[in-house]
PDB file of C-alpha atoms and ligand atoms in Angstrom:
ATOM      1  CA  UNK A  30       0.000   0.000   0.000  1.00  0.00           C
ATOM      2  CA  UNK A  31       1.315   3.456  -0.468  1.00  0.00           C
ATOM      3  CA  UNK A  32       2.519   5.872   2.238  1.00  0.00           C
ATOM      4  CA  UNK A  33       0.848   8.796   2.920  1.00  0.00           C
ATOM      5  CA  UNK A  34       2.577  11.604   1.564  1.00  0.00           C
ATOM      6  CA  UNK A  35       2.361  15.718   2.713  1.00  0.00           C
ATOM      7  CA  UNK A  36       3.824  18.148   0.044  1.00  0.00           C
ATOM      8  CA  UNK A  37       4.187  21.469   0.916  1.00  0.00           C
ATOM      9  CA  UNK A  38       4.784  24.113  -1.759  1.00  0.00           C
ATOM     10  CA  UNK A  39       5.186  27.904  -0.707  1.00  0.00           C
ATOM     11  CA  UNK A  40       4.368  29.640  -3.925  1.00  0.00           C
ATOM     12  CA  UNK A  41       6.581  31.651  -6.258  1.00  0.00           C
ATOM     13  CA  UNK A  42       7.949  35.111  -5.518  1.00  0.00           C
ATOM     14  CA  UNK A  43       5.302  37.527  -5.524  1.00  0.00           C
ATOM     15  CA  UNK A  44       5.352  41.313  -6.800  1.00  0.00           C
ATOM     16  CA  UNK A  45       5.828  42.413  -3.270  1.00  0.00           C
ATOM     17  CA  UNK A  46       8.304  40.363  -2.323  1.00  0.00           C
ATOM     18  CA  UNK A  47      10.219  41.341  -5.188  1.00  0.00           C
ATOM     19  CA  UNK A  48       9.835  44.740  -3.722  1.00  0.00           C
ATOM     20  CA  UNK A  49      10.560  43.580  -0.514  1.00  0.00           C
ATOM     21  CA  UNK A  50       7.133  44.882   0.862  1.00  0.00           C
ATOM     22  CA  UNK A  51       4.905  42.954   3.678  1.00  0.00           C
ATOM     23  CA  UNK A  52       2.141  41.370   1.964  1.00  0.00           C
ATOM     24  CA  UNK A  53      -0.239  39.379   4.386  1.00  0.00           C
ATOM     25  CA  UNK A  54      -3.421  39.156   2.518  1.00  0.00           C
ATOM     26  CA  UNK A  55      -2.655  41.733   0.232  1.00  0.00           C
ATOM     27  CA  UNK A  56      -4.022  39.559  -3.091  1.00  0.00           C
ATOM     28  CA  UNK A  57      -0.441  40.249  -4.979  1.00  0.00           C
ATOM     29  CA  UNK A  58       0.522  37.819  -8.139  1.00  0.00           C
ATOM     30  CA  UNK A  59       3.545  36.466  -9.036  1.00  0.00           C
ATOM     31  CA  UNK A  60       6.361  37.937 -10.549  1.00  0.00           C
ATOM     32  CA  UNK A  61       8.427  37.017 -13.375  1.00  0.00           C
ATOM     33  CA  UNK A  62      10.945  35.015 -11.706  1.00  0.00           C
ATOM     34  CA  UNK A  63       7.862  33.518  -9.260  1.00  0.00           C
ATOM     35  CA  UNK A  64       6.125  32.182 -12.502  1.00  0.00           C
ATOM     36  CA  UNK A  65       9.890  30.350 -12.790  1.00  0.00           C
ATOM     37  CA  UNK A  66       9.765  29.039  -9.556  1.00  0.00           C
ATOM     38  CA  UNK A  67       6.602  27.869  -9.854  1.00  0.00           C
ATOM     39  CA  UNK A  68       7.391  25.920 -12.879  1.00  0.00           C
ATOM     40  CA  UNK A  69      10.846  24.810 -11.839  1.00  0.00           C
ATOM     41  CA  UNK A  70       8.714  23.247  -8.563  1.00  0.00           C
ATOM     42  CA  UNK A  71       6.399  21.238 -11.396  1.00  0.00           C
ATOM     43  CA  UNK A  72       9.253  20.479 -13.073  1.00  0.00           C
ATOM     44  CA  UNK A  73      11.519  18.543 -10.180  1.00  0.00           C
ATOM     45  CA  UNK A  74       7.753  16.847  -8.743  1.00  0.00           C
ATOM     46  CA  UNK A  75       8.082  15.408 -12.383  1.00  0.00           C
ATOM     47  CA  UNK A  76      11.636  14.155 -11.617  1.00  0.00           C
ATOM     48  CA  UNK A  77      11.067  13.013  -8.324  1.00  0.00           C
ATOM     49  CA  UNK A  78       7.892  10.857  -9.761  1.00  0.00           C
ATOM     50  CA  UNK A  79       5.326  12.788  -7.317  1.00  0.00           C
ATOM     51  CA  UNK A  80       1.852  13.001  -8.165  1.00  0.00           C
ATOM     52  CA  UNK A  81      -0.726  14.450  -5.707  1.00  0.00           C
ATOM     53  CA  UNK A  82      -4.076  13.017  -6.027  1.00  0.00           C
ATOM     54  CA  UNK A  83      -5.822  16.508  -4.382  1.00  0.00           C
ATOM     55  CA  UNK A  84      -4.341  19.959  -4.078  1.00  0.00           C
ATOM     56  CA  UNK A  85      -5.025  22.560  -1.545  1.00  0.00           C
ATOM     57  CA  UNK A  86      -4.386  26.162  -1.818  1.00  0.00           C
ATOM     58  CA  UNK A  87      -5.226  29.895   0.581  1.00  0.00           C
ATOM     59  CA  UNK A  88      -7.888  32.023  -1.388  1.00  0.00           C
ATOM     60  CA  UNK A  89      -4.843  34.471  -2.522  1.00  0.00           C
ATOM     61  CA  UNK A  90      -3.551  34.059  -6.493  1.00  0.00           C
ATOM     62  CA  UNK A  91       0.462  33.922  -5.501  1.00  0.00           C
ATOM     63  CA  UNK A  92      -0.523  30.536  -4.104  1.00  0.00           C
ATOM     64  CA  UNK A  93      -3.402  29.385  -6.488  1.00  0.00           C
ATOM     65  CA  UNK A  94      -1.638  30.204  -9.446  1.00  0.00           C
ATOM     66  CA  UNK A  95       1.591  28.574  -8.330  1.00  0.00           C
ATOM     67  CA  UNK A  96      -0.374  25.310  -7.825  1.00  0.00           C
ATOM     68  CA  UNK A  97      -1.664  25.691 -11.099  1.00  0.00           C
ATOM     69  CA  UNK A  98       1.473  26.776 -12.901  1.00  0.00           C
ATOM     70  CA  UNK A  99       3.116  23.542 -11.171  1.00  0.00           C
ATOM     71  CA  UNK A 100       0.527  20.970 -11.872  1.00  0.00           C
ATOM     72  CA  UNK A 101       0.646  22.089 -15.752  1.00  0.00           C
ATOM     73  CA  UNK A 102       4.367  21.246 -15.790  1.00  0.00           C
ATOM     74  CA  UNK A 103       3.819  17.952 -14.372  1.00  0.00           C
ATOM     75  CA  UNK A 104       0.791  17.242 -16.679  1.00  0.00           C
ATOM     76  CA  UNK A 105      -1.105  17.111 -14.093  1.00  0.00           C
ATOM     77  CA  UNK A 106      -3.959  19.263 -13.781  1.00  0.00           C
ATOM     78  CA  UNK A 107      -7.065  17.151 -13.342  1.00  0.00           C
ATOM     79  CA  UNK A 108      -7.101  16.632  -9.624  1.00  0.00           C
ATOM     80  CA  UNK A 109      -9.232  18.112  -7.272  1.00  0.00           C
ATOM     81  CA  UNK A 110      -8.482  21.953  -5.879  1.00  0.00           C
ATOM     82  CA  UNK A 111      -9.450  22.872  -2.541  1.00  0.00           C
ATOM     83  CA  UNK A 112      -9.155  26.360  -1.262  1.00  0.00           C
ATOM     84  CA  UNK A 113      -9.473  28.220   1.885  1.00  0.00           C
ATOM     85  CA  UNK A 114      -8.775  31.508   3.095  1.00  0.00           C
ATOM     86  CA  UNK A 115      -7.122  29.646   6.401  1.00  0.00           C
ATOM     87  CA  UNK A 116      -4.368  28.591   4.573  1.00  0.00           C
ATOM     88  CA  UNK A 117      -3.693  32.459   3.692  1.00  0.00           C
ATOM     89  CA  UNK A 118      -0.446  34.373   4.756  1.00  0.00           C
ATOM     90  CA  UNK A 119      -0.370  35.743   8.129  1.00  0.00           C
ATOM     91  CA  UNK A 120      -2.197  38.671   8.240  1.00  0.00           C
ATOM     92  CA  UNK A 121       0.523  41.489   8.382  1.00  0.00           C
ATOM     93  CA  UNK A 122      -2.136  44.008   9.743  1.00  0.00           C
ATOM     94  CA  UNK A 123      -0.783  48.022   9.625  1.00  0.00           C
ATOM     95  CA  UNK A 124       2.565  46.505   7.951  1.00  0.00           C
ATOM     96  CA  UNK A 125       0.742  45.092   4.707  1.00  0.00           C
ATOM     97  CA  UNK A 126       1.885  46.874   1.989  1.00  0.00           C
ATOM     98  CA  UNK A 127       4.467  48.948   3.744  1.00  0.00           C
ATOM     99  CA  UNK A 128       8.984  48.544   2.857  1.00  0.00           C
ATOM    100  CA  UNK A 129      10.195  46.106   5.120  1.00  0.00           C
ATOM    101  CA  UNK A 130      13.379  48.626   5.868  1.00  0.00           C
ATOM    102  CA  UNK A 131      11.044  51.257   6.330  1.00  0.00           C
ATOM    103  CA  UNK A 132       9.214  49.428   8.935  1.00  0.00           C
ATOM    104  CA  UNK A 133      12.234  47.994  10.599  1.00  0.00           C
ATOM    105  CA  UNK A 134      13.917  51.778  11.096  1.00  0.00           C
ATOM    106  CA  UNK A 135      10.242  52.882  12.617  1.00  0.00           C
ATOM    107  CA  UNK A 136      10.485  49.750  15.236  1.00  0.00           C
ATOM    108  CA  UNK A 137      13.693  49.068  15.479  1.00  0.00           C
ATOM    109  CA  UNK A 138      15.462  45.582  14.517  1.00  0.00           C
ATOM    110  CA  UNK A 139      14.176  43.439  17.929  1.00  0.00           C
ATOM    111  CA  UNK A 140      10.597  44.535  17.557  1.00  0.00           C
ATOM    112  CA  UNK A 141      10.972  44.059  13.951  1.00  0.00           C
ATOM    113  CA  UNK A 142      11.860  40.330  14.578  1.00  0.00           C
ATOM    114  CA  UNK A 143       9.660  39.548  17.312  1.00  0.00           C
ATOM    115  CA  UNK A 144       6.203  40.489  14.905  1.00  0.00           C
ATOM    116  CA  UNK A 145       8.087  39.044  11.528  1.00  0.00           C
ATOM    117  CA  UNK A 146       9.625  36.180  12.809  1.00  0.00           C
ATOM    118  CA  UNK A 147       8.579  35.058  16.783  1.00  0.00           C
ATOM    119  CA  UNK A 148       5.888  33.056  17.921  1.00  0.00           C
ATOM    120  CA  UNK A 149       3.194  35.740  19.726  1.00  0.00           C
ATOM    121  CA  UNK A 150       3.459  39.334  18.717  1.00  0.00           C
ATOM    122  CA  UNK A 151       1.245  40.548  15.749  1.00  0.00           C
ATOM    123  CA  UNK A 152       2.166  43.386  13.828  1.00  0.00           C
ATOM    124  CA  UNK A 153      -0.628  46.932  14.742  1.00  0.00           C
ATOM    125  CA  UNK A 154      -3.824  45.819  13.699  1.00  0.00           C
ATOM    126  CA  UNK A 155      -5.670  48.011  10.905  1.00  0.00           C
ATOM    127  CA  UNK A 156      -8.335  50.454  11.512  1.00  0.00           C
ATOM    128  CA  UNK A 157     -11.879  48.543  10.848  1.00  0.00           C
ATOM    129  CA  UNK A 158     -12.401  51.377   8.159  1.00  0.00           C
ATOM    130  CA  UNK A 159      -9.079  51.174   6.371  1.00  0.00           C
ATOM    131  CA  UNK A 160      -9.334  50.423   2.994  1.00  0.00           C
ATOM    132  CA  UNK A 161      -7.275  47.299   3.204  1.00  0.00           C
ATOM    133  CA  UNK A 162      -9.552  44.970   5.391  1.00  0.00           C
ATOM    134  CA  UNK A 163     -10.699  42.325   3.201  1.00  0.00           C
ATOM    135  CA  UNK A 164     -14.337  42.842   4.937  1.00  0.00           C
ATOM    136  CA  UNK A 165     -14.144  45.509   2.104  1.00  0.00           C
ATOM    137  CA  UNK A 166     -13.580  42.771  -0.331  1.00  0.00           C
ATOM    138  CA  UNK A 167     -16.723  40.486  -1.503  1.00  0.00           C
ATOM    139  CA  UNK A 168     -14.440  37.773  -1.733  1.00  0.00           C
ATOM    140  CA  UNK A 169     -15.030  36.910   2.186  1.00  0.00           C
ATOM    141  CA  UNK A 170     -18.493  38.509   1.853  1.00  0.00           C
ATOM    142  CA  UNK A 171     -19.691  35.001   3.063  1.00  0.00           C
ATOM    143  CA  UNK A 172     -17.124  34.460   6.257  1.00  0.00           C
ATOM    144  CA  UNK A 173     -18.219  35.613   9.696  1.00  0.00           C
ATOM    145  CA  UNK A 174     -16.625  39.036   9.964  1.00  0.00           C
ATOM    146  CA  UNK A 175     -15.399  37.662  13.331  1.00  0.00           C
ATOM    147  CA  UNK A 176     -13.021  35.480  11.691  1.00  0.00           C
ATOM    148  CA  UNK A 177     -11.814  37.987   9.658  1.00  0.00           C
ATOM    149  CA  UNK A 178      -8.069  39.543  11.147  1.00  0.00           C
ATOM    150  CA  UNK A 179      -7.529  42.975  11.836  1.00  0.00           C
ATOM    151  CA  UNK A 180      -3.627  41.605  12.197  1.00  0.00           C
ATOM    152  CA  UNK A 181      -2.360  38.136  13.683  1.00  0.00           C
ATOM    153  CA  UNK A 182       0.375  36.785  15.249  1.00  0.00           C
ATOM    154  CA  UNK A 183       2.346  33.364  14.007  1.00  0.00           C
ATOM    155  CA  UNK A 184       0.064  31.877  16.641  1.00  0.00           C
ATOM    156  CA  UNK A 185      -3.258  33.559  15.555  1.00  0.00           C
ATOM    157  CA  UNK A 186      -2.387  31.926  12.137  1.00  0.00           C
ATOM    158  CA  UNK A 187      -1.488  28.618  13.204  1.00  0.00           C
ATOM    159  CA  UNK A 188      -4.755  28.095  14.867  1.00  0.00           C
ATOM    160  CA  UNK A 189      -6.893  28.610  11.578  1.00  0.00           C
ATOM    161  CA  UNK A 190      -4.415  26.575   9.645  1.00  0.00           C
ATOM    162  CA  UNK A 191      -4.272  23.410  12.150  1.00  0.00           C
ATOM    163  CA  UNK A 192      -7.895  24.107  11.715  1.00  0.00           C
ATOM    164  CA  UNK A 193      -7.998  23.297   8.389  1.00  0.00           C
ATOM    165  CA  UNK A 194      -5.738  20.877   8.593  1.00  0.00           C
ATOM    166  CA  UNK A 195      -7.648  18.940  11.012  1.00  0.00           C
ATOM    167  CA  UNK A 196     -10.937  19.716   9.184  1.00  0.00           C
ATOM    168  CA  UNK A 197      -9.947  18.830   6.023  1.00  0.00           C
ATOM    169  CA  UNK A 198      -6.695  17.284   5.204  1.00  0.00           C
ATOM    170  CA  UNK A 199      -5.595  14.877   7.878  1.00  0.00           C
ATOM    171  CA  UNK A 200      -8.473  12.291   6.418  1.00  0.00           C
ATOM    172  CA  UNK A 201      -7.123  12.491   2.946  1.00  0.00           C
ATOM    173  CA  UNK A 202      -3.381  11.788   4.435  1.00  0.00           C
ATOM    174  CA  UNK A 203      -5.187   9.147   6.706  1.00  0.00           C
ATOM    175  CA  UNK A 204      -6.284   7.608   2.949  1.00  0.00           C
ATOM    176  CA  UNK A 205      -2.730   7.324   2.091  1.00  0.00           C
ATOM    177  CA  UNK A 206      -3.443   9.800  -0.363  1.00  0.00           C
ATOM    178  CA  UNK A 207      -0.425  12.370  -1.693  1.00  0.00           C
ATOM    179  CA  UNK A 208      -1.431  15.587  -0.768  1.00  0.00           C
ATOM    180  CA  UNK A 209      -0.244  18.854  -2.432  1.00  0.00           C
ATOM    181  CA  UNK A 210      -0.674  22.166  -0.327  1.00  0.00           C
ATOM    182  CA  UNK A 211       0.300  25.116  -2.062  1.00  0.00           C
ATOM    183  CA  UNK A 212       0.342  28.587   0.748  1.00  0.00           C
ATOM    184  CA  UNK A 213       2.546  30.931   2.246  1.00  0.00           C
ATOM    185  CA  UNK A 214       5.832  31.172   4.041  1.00  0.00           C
ATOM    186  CA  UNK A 215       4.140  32.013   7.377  1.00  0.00           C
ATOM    187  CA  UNK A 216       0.969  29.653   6.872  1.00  0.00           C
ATOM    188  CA  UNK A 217       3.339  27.003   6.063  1.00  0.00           C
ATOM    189  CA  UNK A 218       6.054  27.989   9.187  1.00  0.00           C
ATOM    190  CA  UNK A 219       2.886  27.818  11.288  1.00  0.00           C
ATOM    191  CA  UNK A 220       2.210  24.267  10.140  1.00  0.00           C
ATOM    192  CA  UNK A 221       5.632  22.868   9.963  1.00  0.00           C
ATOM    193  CA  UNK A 222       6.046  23.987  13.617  1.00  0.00           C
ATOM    194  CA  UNK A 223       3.261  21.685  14.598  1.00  0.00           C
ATOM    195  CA  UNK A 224       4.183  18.657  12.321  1.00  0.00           C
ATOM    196  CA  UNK A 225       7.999  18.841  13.601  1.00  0.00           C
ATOM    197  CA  UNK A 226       7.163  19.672  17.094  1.00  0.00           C
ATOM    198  CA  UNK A 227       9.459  22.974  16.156  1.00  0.00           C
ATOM    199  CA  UNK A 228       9.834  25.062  19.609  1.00  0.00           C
ATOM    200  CA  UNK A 229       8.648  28.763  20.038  1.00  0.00           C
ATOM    201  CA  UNK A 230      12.251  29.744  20.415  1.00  0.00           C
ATOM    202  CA  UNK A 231      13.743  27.740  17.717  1.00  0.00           C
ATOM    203  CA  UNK A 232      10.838  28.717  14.962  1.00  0.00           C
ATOM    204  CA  UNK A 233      11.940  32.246  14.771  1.00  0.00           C
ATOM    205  CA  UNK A 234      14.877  31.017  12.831  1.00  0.00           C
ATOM    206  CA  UNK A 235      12.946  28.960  10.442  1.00  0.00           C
ATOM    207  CA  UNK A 236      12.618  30.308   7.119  1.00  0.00           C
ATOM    208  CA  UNK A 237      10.434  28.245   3.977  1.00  0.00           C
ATOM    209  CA  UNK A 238      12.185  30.138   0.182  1.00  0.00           C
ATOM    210  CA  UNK A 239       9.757  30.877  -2.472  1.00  0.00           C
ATOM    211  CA  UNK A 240       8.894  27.727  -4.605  1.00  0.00           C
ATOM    212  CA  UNK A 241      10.788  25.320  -2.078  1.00  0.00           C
ATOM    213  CA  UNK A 242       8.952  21.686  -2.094  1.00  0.00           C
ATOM    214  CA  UNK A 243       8.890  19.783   1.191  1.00  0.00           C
ATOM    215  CA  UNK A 244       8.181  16.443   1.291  1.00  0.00           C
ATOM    216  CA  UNK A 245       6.958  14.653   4.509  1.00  0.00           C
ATOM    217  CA  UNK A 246       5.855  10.681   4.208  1.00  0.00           C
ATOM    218  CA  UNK A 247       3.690   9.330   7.038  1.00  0.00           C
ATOM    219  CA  UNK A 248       4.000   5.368   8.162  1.00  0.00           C
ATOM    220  CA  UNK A 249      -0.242   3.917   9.041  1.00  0.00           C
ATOM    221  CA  UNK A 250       0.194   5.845  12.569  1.00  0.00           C
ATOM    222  CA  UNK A 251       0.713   8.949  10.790  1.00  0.00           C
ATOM    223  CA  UNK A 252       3.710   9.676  12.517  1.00  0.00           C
ATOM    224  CA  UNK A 253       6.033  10.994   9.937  1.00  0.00           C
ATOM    225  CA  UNK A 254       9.080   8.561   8.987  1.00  0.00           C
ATOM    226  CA  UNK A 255      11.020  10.920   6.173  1.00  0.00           C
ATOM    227  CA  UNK A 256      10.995  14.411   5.385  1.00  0.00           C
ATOM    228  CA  UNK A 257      12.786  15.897   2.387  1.00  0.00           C
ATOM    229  CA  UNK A 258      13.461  19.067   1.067  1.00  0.00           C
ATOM    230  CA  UNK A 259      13.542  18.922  -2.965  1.00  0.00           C
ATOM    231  CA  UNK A 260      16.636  20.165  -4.555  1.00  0.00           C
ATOM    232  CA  UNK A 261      16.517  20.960  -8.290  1.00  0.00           C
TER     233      UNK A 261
HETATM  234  O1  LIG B 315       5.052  39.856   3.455  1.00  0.00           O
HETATM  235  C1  LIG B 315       4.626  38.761   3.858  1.00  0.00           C
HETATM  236  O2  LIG B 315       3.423  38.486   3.960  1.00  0.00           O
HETATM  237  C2  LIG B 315       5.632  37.694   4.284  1.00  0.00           C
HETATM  238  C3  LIG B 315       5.858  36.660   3.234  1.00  0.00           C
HETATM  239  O3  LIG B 315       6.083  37.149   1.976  1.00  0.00           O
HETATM  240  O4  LIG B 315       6.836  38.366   4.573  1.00  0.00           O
HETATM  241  P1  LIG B 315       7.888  37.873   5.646  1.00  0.00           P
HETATM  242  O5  LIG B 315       8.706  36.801   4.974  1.00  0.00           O
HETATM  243  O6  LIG B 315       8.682  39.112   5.890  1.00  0.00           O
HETATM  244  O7  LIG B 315       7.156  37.375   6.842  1.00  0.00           O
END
């Protein structure tokens, strides 16, 4: 019988991190050289002989176009898509859309960390009324505006993904099924942290590339028994 098999994709450089501006759920699309990543992670799936029989993605096109750029290069692109906006970034709050430098000389380099890269402290939350709160945005028309961030912490966004995760993809693992998630480098941090046990202190220097592909297989216990990070 096959092993269940988790691949995480974090999608292709977007236009803002070209730009090196925080994104969050800013809906930015890939750049150039994301569109490249994106195909160069299709391209060493196809090497590696991985096939996912269902694909999940966040509700924001850096990550739903990567999975479909990649499943085109592997000739691949009639299994299921499921999306959800809890697999979106972390919600960067009154940093989203704002230089990263910029931001750091306001704070300062430790507070700067401690929001972008530690376990519990969320960036300033936005206004309700400021144009950038995706209540504004009919996308999430149907969500409970509760469950809608103003700004989150690593930990705020952890919760909603090992939500989904429990909700909706553990079952397909649990049916030895290879499972394709394509989302963010915070979404993703949040959920490696969980899956490898990764320690509040020790996450802050975890970082996931753009278009890096990691592989974990789980034995019938689904206690995971390899993990690998694809190299092209
Ligand atoms: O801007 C963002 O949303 C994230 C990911 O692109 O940035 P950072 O890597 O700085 O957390």
């Amino acid at each position: 019988m096959s092993k269940a098999r988790l691949v995480l994709v974090r999608h292709g450089q977007s236009i803002y991190n070209q730009k090196n501006i925080f994104t969050g759920w800013t809906d930015i699309d890939l750049s150039e050289q994301g569109i490249d990543e994106a195909k160069k992670a299709g391209l060493l799936l196809k090497k590696n002989n991985i096939y996912p029989d269902i694909c999940f993605t966040s509700w924001l096109n850096r990550a739903i176009h990567t999975a479909q750029i990649l499943l085109k290069e592997l000739e691949w692109e009639h299994i299921d898509s499921l999306r959800s906006y809890k697999l979106n970034e972390r919600h960067y709050g009154d940093w989203q859309g704002r230089d990263k430098d910029e931001v750091k000389n306001e704070y300062g380099e430790e507070k700067f960390l401690a929001v972008r890269r530690g376990y519990d402290v969320a960036p300033p939350p936005l206004k309700p009324n400021d144009a950038r709160c995706v209540s504004n945005d009919k996308k999430y028309a149907n969500i409970d505006k509760k469950l809608l961030p103003l700004n989150e912490s690593l930990k705020d966004t952890k919760k909603r993904v090992l939500e989904y995760y429990s909700e909706q993809i553990i079952s397909k693992l649990q049916e030895q099924k290879t499972v394709l998630i394509s989302a963010h480098g915070n979404s993703l941090r949040a959920l490696v942290m969980e899956l490898e046990q990764i320690s509040e202190t020790n996450i802050v220097s975890f970082e996931i590339p753009t278009g890096e592909i990691i592989v974990y297989t789980f034995d019938c216990d689904m206690k995971i028994i390899e993990k690998n990070v694809l190299i092209g």
